[in-house]
Amino acid sequence: MAFFTKTVFKKFAGFVCIGFSAVYASSALTPFVNPVNFWPMTFLSLAFPLLLAGMTGVCLLSLLLFKKYCWLFVLVLALGYTNIRSIWGFHPNKFFSMEKPAGSIRILSWNVNEFLNAAIENDTPGNPRRQMLAFIQQSNADILCFQDFATDSGRHFRSTLPFIRDSLHYPYTAFVNNFSFGIEGYGIQHNGIIIFSRLPIIDSAIISLPNSEHFKEDFQWVTVQYGQQKLKIINAHLRSMNLHGNQALPVESQFYKPDTILFLQKSTFSKLRYFDKVHVAQTNTIQSVMDTTELPFVFCGDLNAVPSSYVYHQLSNGLQDAFLKTGWGLGGTYDSISPTLRIDVMLMRKPIIPIQHQTFPLHLSDHYPSICDVWMKE
């Protein structure tokens, strides 16, 4: 009886290992298969870190139960090499210093979630918005790239843009105002993306992203002067997935009208499928700008896509990922759902070299800020 039970268990374990290996092998294709053509790639890319952990367990189990075939499972594990290298940083001995290396340029990138609440009545000592501004000041960055930025006008609000420009000493700014709305009796809020710089901005451009008929969203680039050298900074925010769109305030919902059914009625599953297709189209637009850029550049952005996704691999192709070059672990940047979500990136093209990079787990915005120090080779 014991022998029979052992045999049945071994066969069952074998079927489970083979089935799981097939799913894992499929997830290894996410960098190469466009989710527009095959939508399951969207979900396999999100699940890849968990599938990787499971596949590692399968390899260990096969070592105990199927030693003769263990190498086959290890071979399947190796199929995920491209994704493994994109989700995990392999530099455990590199430590970030808040003291900026001499001759370097420091860049801070952050989805600031509209700086939370700029109402004067909420502007108390130690409130989250003040903590965010204090961190920006302490960062001593030369360039700030903010996504999901908002600045308010009206006597009931603190206006964030002029405060950072004047009080934190970033005299050069490039603001992309994607939309504005007024709250009767209070003021107007302007939303978009922005670049602040202590280095002179000598050129700039705004480029529309696809899907603007549903929600106006542009990305931007600026050229800054650093001594005798010129550097391009690209800042982008790919379409938010609005997984909590059904919780939008009435004043915000006006910007969702073309997508009302999707936002308010569709499931999270449907939203993920829909927005991954939007992200592919937006990535193609950004990539076309990168491909025609002659200057060295740094791309800062909230991709709303994970490093095992088709979107990430298309955008990062041929570029250096600051986190992967200097970081350790998963490097999650989203303060919710899962620590595996590294959806904010800093990418650069040689001769720009990342010296150090750090993501700071501040529970203020729904994203974490990232700082990178770079050198420009002559």
Short mmCIF file of C-alpha atoms in Angstrom, two decimals:
data_model
loop_
_atom_site.label_atom_id
_atom_site.label_comp_id
_atom_site.label_asym_id
_atom_site.label_seq_id
_atom_site.Cartn_x
_atom_site.Cartn_y
_atom_site.Cartn_z
CA MET A 1 0.00 0.00 0.00
CA ALA A 2 2.83 2.39 0.89
CA PHE A 3 4.54 1.61 -2.40
CA PHE A 4 1.29 2.28 -4.32
CA THR A 5 0.75 5.60 -2.52
CA LYS A 6 4.34 6.64 -3.24
CA THR A 7 3.96 5.77 -6.91
CA VAL A 8 0.70 7.71 -7.25
CA PHE A 9 2.21 10.73 -5.48
CA LYS A 10 5.27 10.63 -7.71
CA LYS A 11 3.15 10.49 -10.86
CA PHE A 12 0.96 13.33 -9.63
CA ALA A 13 4.02 15.40 -8.75
CA GLY A 14 5.42 14.68 -12.19
CA PHE A 15 2.28 15.94 -13.94
CA VAL A 16 2.24 19.06 -11.77
CA CYS A 17 5.91 19.77 -12.51
CA ILE A 18 5.44 19.31 -16.24
CA GLY A 19 2.30 21.47 -16.32
CA PHE A 20 3.92 24.22 -14.27
CA SER A 21 7.02 24.09 -16.47
CA ALA A 22 4.85 24.64 -19.54
CA VAL A 23 3.29 27.76 -18.01
CA TYR A 24 6.69 29.07 -16.93
CA ALA A 25 8.17 28.45 -20.38
CA SER A 26 5.30 30.48 -21.86
CA SER A 27 6.05 33.36 -19.49
CA ALA A 28 9.65 33.38 -20.72
CA LEU A 29 8.29 34.59 -24.08
CA THR A 30 6.79 37.85 -22.74
CA PRO A 31 9.73 40.04 -23.90
CA PHE A 32 9.24 38.85 -27.47
CA VAL A 33 5.50 38.36 -28.02
CA ASN A 34 3.39 41.46 -28.50
CA PRO A 35 0.34 41.33 -26.18
CA VAL A 36 -1.67 43.05 -28.89
CA ASN A 37 -1.38 39.79 -30.84
CA PHE A 38 -1.65 37.41 -27.87
CA TRP A 39 -3.24 38.93 -24.76
CA PRO A 40 -2.24 36.22 -22.20
CA MET A 41 1.27 37.71 -22.34
CA THR A 42 -0.04 40.63 -20.29
CA PHE A 43 -0.78 38.40 -17.33
CA LEU A 44 2.21 36.10 -17.74
CA SER A 45 4.52 39.11 -17.53
CA LEU A 46 2.86 40.26 -14.31
CA ALA A 47 3.12 36.75 -12.86
CA PHE A 48 6.70 36.06 -13.95
CA PRO A 49 8.41 36.71 -10.57
CA LEU A 50 6.00 34.31 -8.87
CA LEU A 51 6.37 31.78 -11.68
CA LEU A 52 10.14 32.06 -11.35
CA ALA A 53 9.93 31.27 -7.63
CA GLY A 54 7.63 28.33 -8.42
CA MET A 55 9.93 27.03 -11.14
CA THR A 56 12.85 27.14 -8.74
CA GLY A 57 10.76 25.00 -6.40
CA VAL A 58 10.02 22.59 -9.25
CA CYS A 59 13.75 22.20 -9.89
CA LEU A 60 14.36 21.39 -6.22
CA LEU A 61 11.47 18.92 -6.17
CA SER A 62 12.73 17.22 -9.31
CA LEU A 63 16.12 16.82 -7.66
CA LEU A 64 14.42 14.81 -4.93
CA LEU A 65 11.95 12.83 -7.02
CA PHE A 66 13.24 12.74 -10.60
CA LYS A 67 17.01 13.01 -10.46
CA LYS A 68 17.32 11.50 -13.92
CA TYR A 69 15.28 14.33 -15.44
CA CYS A 70 16.28 17.17 -13.15
CA TRP A 71 18.46 18.74 -15.84
CA LEU A 72 15.40 19.17 -18.06
CA PHE A 73 13.64 21.28 -15.46
CA VAL A 74 16.80 23.34 -14.93
CA LEU A 75 16.91 23.87 -18.70
CA VAL A 76 13.32 25.14 -18.62
CA LEU A 77 14.26 27.48 -15.76
CA ALA A 78 17.08 28.88 -17.90
CA LEU A 79 14.61 29.79 -20.65
CA GLY A 80 13.58 32.74 -18.49
CA TYR A 81 17.10 34.23 -18.57
CA THR A 82 16.03 37.42 -20.37
CA ASN A 83 13.27 38.12 -17.87
CA ILE A 84 15.40 37.13 -14.89
CA ARG A 85 18.02 39.68 -15.92
CA SER A 86 15.34 42.36 -16.26
CA ILE A 87 13.53 41.85 -12.94
CA TRP A 88 16.46 41.31 -10.57
CA GLY A 89 19.45 43.53 -9.80
CA PHE A 90 22.67 41.59 -9.17
CA HIS A 91 24.80 44.17 -7.33
CA PRO A 92 24.47 43.47 -3.59
CA ASN A 93 27.64 45.30 -2.63
CA LYS A 94 26.82 48.67 -4.14
CA PHE A 95 25.58 51.21 -1.60
CA PHE A 96 24.01 54.56 -2.32
CA SER A 97 25.54 57.73 -0.89
CA MET A 98 23.49 60.90 -0.54
CA GLU A 99 26.72 62.78 -1.17
CA LYS A 100 26.77 63.40 -4.90
CA PRO A 101 29.98 62.21 -6.62
CA ALA A 102 32.10 65.02 -8.02
CA GLY A 103 31.47 65.73 -11.67
CA SER A 104 28.19 63.81 -11.74
CA ILE A 105 24.63 64.83 -12.59
CA ARG A 106 21.94 63.80 -10.13
CA ILE A 107 18.46 63.05 -11.46
CA LEU A 108 15.36 62.47 -9.33
CA SER A 109 12.37 60.76 -10.97
CA TRP A 110 9.05 60.38 -9.16
CA ASN A 111 5.37 59.90 -9.81
CA VAL A 112 4.24 62.39 -7.19
CA ASN A 113 0.51 61.56 -7.27
CA GLU A 114 -0.42 65.25 -7.70
CA PHE A 115 1.47 66.06 -4.48
CA LEU A 116 -1.51 64.63 -2.62
CA ASN A 117 -3.32 67.67 -1.25
CA ALA A 118 -2.19 71.26 -1.61
CA ALA A 119 -5.09 72.84 0.26
CA ILE A 120 -3.91 75.44 2.76
CA GLU A 121 -6.16 74.00 5.45
CA ASN A 122 -4.19 70.73 5.21
CA ASP A 123 -0.77 72.37 5.09
CA THR A 124 0.22 71.43 8.61
CA PRO A 125 3.77 70.73 9.85
CA GLY A 126 4.90 67.25 8.87
CA ASN A 127 2.03 66.54 6.48
CA PRO A 128 2.85 64.21 3.53
CA ARG A 129 3.13 67.00 0.95
CA ARG A 130 5.64 68.86 3.12
CA GLN A 131 7.59 65.62 3.60
CA MET A 132 7.73 65.15 -0.16
CA LEU A 133 9.04 68.67 -0.70
CA ALA A 134 11.58 68.19 2.10
CA PHE A 135 12.86 64.99 0.46
CA ILE A 136 13.21 66.80 -2.87
CA GLN A 137 15.25 69.51 -1.17
CA GLN A 138 17.44 66.96 0.63
CA SER A 139 18.06 65.02 -2.57
CA ASN A 140 20.14 67.88 -3.97
CA ALA A 141 19.24 66.70 -7.47
CA ASP A 142 20.25 68.71 -10.51
CA ILE A 143 17.21 67.60 -12.50
CA LEU A 144 13.72 66.62 -11.32
CA CYS A 145 11.39 64.55 -13.51
CA PHE A 146 7.88 64.31 -12.11
CA GLN A 147 4.97 62.31 -13.47
CA ASP A 148 1.37 62.76 -12.36
CA PHE A 149 2.30 66.28 -11.33
CA ALA A 150 -0.24 68.89 -10.27
CA THR A 151 0.00 72.52 -9.33
CA ASP A 152 -2.91 74.59 -8.00
CA SER A 153 -3.90 78.21 -8.32
CA GLY A 154 -6.33 80.01 -6.08
CA ARG A 155 -6.29 81.50 -2.61
CA HIS A 156 -7.21 78.19 -0.95
CA PHE A 157 -4.13 76.29 -2.24
CA ARG A 158 -0.37 76.21 -2.07
CA SER A 159 0.99 76.34 -5.60
CA THR A 160 3.65 73.65 -5.98
CA LEU A 161 5.31 74.72 -9.23
CA PRO A 162 6.50 78.17 -8.16
CA PHE A 163 7.53 76.85 -4.74
CA ILE A 164 9.89 74.25 -6.27
CA ARG A 165 11.12 76.70 -8.90
CA ASP A 166 11.77 79.62 -6.57
CA SER A 167 12.22 78.24 -3.04
CA LEU A 168 14.06 75.03 -3.98
CA HIS A 169 16.05 76.84 -6.68
CA TYR A 170 15.18 75.11 -9.93
CA PRO A 171 15.02 78.13 -12.25
CA TYR A 172 14.53 76.16 -15.47
CA THR A 173 11.20 74.40 -15.94
CA ALA A 174 9.25 72.64 -18.69
CA PHE A 175 5.65 71.84 -17.79
CA VAL A 176 3.29 69.74 -19.92
CA ASN A 177 -0.25 70.62 -18.88
CA ASN A 178 -2.28 67.61 -19.99
CA PHE A 179 -5.50 68.84 -18.42
CA SER A 180 -6.89 71.36 -15.94
CA PHE A 181 -10.07 71.54 -13.95
CA GLY A 182 -11.62 74.07 -11.64
CA ILE A 183 -13.31 73.60 -8.31
CA GLU A 184 -15.90 76.32 -7.94
CA GLY A 185 -14.98 78.82 -5.29
CA TYR A 186 -11.57 77.26 -4.70
CA GLY A 187 -9.30 77.44 -7.73
CA ILE A 188 -7.86 75.53 -10.68
CA GLN A 189 -5.64 72.46 -10.70
CA HIS A 190 -3.25 71.89 -13.61
CA ASN A 191 -2.10 68.29 -14.17
CA GLY A 192 0.61 66.72 -16.28
CA ILE A 193 4.33 66.03 -16.24
CA ILE A 194 7.19 68.40 -15.57
CA ILE A 195 10.96 68.74 -15.63
CA PHE A 196 12.72 71.10 -13.21
CA SER A 197 16.41 71.79 -13.74
CA ARG A 198 19.30 73.68 -12.21
CA LEU A 199 21.12 73.21 -15.51
CA PRO A 200 20.09 75.55 -18.34
CA ILE A 201 17.36 74.16 -20.59
CA ILE A 202 18.27 75.18 -24.14
CA ASP A 203 15.64 73.24 -26.09
CA SER A 204 12.42 71.35 -25.44
CA ALA A 205 9.52 69.58 -27.13
CA ILE A 206 6.13 68.07 -26.34
CA ILE A 207 4.93 64.99 -28.24
CA SER A 208 1.43 63.58 -28.11
CA LEU A 209 0.97 59.96 -27.14
CA PRO A 210 -1.56 57.66 -28.83
CA ASN A 211 -4.98 57.27 -27.19
CA SER A 212 -5.27 61.03 -26.78
CA GLU A 213 -8.86 60.87 -28.01
CA HIS A 214 -9.68 59.16 -24.70
CA PHE A 215 -7.32 61.01 -22.40
CA LYS A 216 -4.86 63.72 -23.43
CA GLU A 217 -1.41 62.63 -22.38
CA ASP A 218 1.85 63.92 -23.85
CA PHE A 219 5.46 63.19 -23.11
CA GLN A 220 8.34 65.62 -23.23
CA TRP A 221 12.02 66.06 -23.72
CA VAL A 222 14.41 68.87 -22.87
CA THR A 223 18.02 69.48 -23.76
CA VAL A 224 20.18 70.76 -20.91
CA GLN A 225 23.61 72.33 -21.08
CA TYR A 226 26.26 70.77 -18.84
CA GLY A 227 29.52 72.61 -19.32
CA GLN A 228 30.43 72.09 -22.96
CA GLN A 229 28.15 69.05 -23.25
CA LYS A 230 24.50 68.65 -24.06
CA LEU A 231 22.19 66.08 -22.52
CA LYS A 232 18.61 65.21 -23.40
CA ILE A 233 16.13 64.28 -20.66
CA ILE A 234 12.96 62.44 -21.72
CA ASN A 235 10.05 62.32 -19.28
CA ALA A 236 6.92 60.21 -19.80
CA HIS A 237 3.92 58.77 -18.03
CA LEU A 238 2.26 55.90 -19.87
CA ARG A 239 -1.49 55.69 -19.56
CA SER A 240 -2.70 54.95 -16.04
CA MET A 241 -4.67 51.74 -15.81
CA ASN A 242 -7.26 53.31 -13.51
CA LEU A 243 -7.77 50.10 -11.62
CA HIS A 244 -9.63 52.24 -9.08
CA GLY A 245 -11.37 54.40 -11.67
CA ASN A 246 -14.77 53.62 -10.17
CA GLN A 247 -13.62 55.58 -7.12
CA ALA A 248 -12.92 58.79 -9.05
CA LEU A 249 -14.41 62.01 -7.78
CA PRO A 250 -17.12 63.56 -9.99
CA VAL A 251 -14.80 66.42 -10.97
CA GLU A 252 -12.17 63.88 -12.12
CA SER A 253 -14.62 61.66 -13.95
CA GLN A 254 -15.11 64.27 -16.68
CA PHE A 255 -11.76 63.17 -18.09
CA TYR A 256 -12.88 59.55 -18.29
CA LYS A 257 -16.04 60.10 -20.33
CA PRO A 258 -14.88 58.32 -23.52
CA ASP A 259 -13.80 55.36 -21.37
CA THR A 260 -16.70 55.44 -18.89
CA ILE A 261 -17.83 51.87 -19.55
CA LEU A 262 -14.28 50.58 -19.23
CA PHE A 263 -13.52 52.48 -16.04
CA LEU A 264 -16.75 51.99 -14.18
CA GLN A 265 -18.04 48.64 -15.39
CA LYS A 266 -15.20 46.50 -16.67
CA SER A 267 -13.20 44.15 -14.47
CA THR A 268 -9.55 44.58 -13.55
CA PHE A 269 -8.82 41.75 -15.97
CA SER A 270 -10.37 43.70 -18.86
CA LYS A 271 -8.59 46.92 -17.89
CA LEU A 272 -5.19 45.21 -17.84
CA ARG A 273 -5.78 43.77 -21.30
CA TYR A 274 -6.96 47.09 -22.69
CA PHE A 275 -4.23 49.28 -21.26
CA ASP A 276 -1.39 46.94 -22.16
CA LYS A 277 -2.38 47.47 -25.80
CA VAL A 278 -2.43 51.23 -25.24
CA HIS A 279 1.03 51.05 -23.66
CA VAL A 280 2.44 49.20 -26.68
CA ALA A 281 1.26 51.98 -29.00
CA GLN A 282 2.61 54.68 -26.66
CA THR A 283 5.94 52.89 -26.36
CA ASN A 284 6.29 52.81 -30.14
CA THR A 285 5.89 56.59 -30.24
CA ILE A 286 8.48 57.17 -27.52
CA GLN A 287 10.88 54.69 -29.09
CA SER A 288 10.67 56.47 -32.45
CA VAL A 289 11.86 59.66 -30.73
CA MET A 290 14.68 57.81 -28.96
CA ASP A 291 15.81 56.19 -32.20
CA THR A 292 16.16 59.55 -33.94
CA THR A 293 17.90 61.26 -31.01
CA GLU A 294 21.56 61.99 -31.66
CA LEU A 295 22.34 63.38 -28.22
CA PRO A 296 23.00 61.14 -25.21
CA PHE A 297 19.79 60.91 -23.19
CA VAL A 298 18.22 59.74 -19.95
CA PHE A 299 14.65 58.47 -20.02
CA CYS A 300 12.63 58.83 -16.82
CA GLY A 301 9.14 57.46 -16.69
CA ASP A 302 6.26 55.68 -15.10
CA LEU A 303 5.64 52.83 -17.55
CA ASN A 304 2.72 51.23 -15.74
CA ALA A 305 4.35 48.05 -17.02
CA VAL A 306 6.67 45.59 -15.29
CA PRO A 307 10.25 44.69 -16.38
CA SER A 308 9.15 41.31 -17.72
CA SER A 309 6.68 42.95 -20.10
CA TYR A 310 6.91 43.45 -23.84
CA VAL A 311 6.59 47.21 -23.27
CA TYR A 312 9.64 47.38 -21.00
CA HIS A 313 11.82 45.28 -23.28
CA GLN A 314 10.88 47.29 -26.36
CA LEU A 315 11.65 50.58 -24.63
CA SER A 316 14.85 49.47 -22.89
CA ASN A 317 16.35 47.69 -25.90
CA GLY A 318 19.94 48.88 -26.32
CA LEU A 319 19.75 51.11 -23.23
CA GLN A 320 21.15 50.86 -19.72
CA ASP A 321 18.70 50.42 -16.87
CA ALA A 322 20.08 52.39 -13.91
CA PHE A 323 18.64 49.95 -11.38
CA LEU A 324 19.92 46.83 -13.14
CA LYS A 325 23.38 48.37 -13.52
CA THR A 326 23.76 49.29 -9.85
CA GLY A 327 20.93 47.78 -7.79
CA TRP A 328 20.10 44.63 -5.88
CA GLY A 329 16.86 42.66 -5.66
CA LEU A 330 13.49 43.42 -7.23
CA GLY A 331 13.63 47.18 -6.80
CA GLY A 332 9.87 47.69 -6.50
CA THR A 333 8.70 51.26 -7.08
CA TYR A 334 4.96 51.01 -6.43
CA ASP A 335 3.71 51.38 -2.87
CA SER A 336 0.80 48.98 -3.22
CA ILE A 337 -0.29 45.51 -4.37
CA SER A 338 3.10 43.76 -4.69
CA PRO A 339 6.82 44.42 -4.07
CA THR A 340 7.51 42.91 -7.52
CA LEU A 341 6.07 45.98 -9.30
CA ARG A 342 9.02 47.97 -10.62
CA ILE A 343 7.01 50.13 -12.99
CA ASP A 344 9.12 53.31 -12.78
CA VAL A 345 12.44 53.28 -14.64
CA MET A 346 15.47 55.36 -15.52
CA LEU A 347 17.05 54.30 -18.81
CA MET A 348 20.03 55.84 -20.54
CA ARG A 349 22.18 55.54 -23.60
CA LYS A 350 25.96 55.55 -23.62
CA PRO A 351 28.14 57.53 -23.19
CA ILE A 352 26.03 58.28 -20.10
CA ILE A 353 27.05 55.92 -17.29
CA PRO A 354 24.98 55.33 -14.13
CA ILE A 355 27.19 55.58 -11.05
CA GLN A 356 24.64 54.82 -8.35
CA HIS A 357 20.89 54.43 -8.12
CA GLN A 358 18.48 54.15 -5.24
CA THR A 359 14.72 53.81 -4.82
CA PHE A 360 13.51 55.23 -1.52
CA PRO A 361 10.53 53.42 0.07
CA LEU A 362 8.73 56.54 1.26
CA HIS A 363 5.06 55.93 1.98
CA LEU A 364 3.93 59.31 0.70
CA SER A 365 2.93 59.14 -2.95
CA ASP A 366 1.69 55.80 -4.29
CA HIS A 367 5.07 55.51 -6.05
CA TYR A 368 8.56 55.61 -4.59
CA PRO A 369 11.11 58.23 -5.71
CA SER A 370 14.28 57.11 -7.48
CA ILE A 371 17.59 58.96 -7.61
CA CYS A 372 20.40 58.25 -10.05
CA ASP A 373 23.81 59.85 -10.36
CA VAL A 374 25.30 59.72 -13.86
CA TRP A 375 28.53 60.58 -15.57
CA MET A 376 28.88 61.73 -19.14
CA LYS A 377 31.95 60.30 -20.82
CA GLU A 378 33.84 62.68 -23.05
#
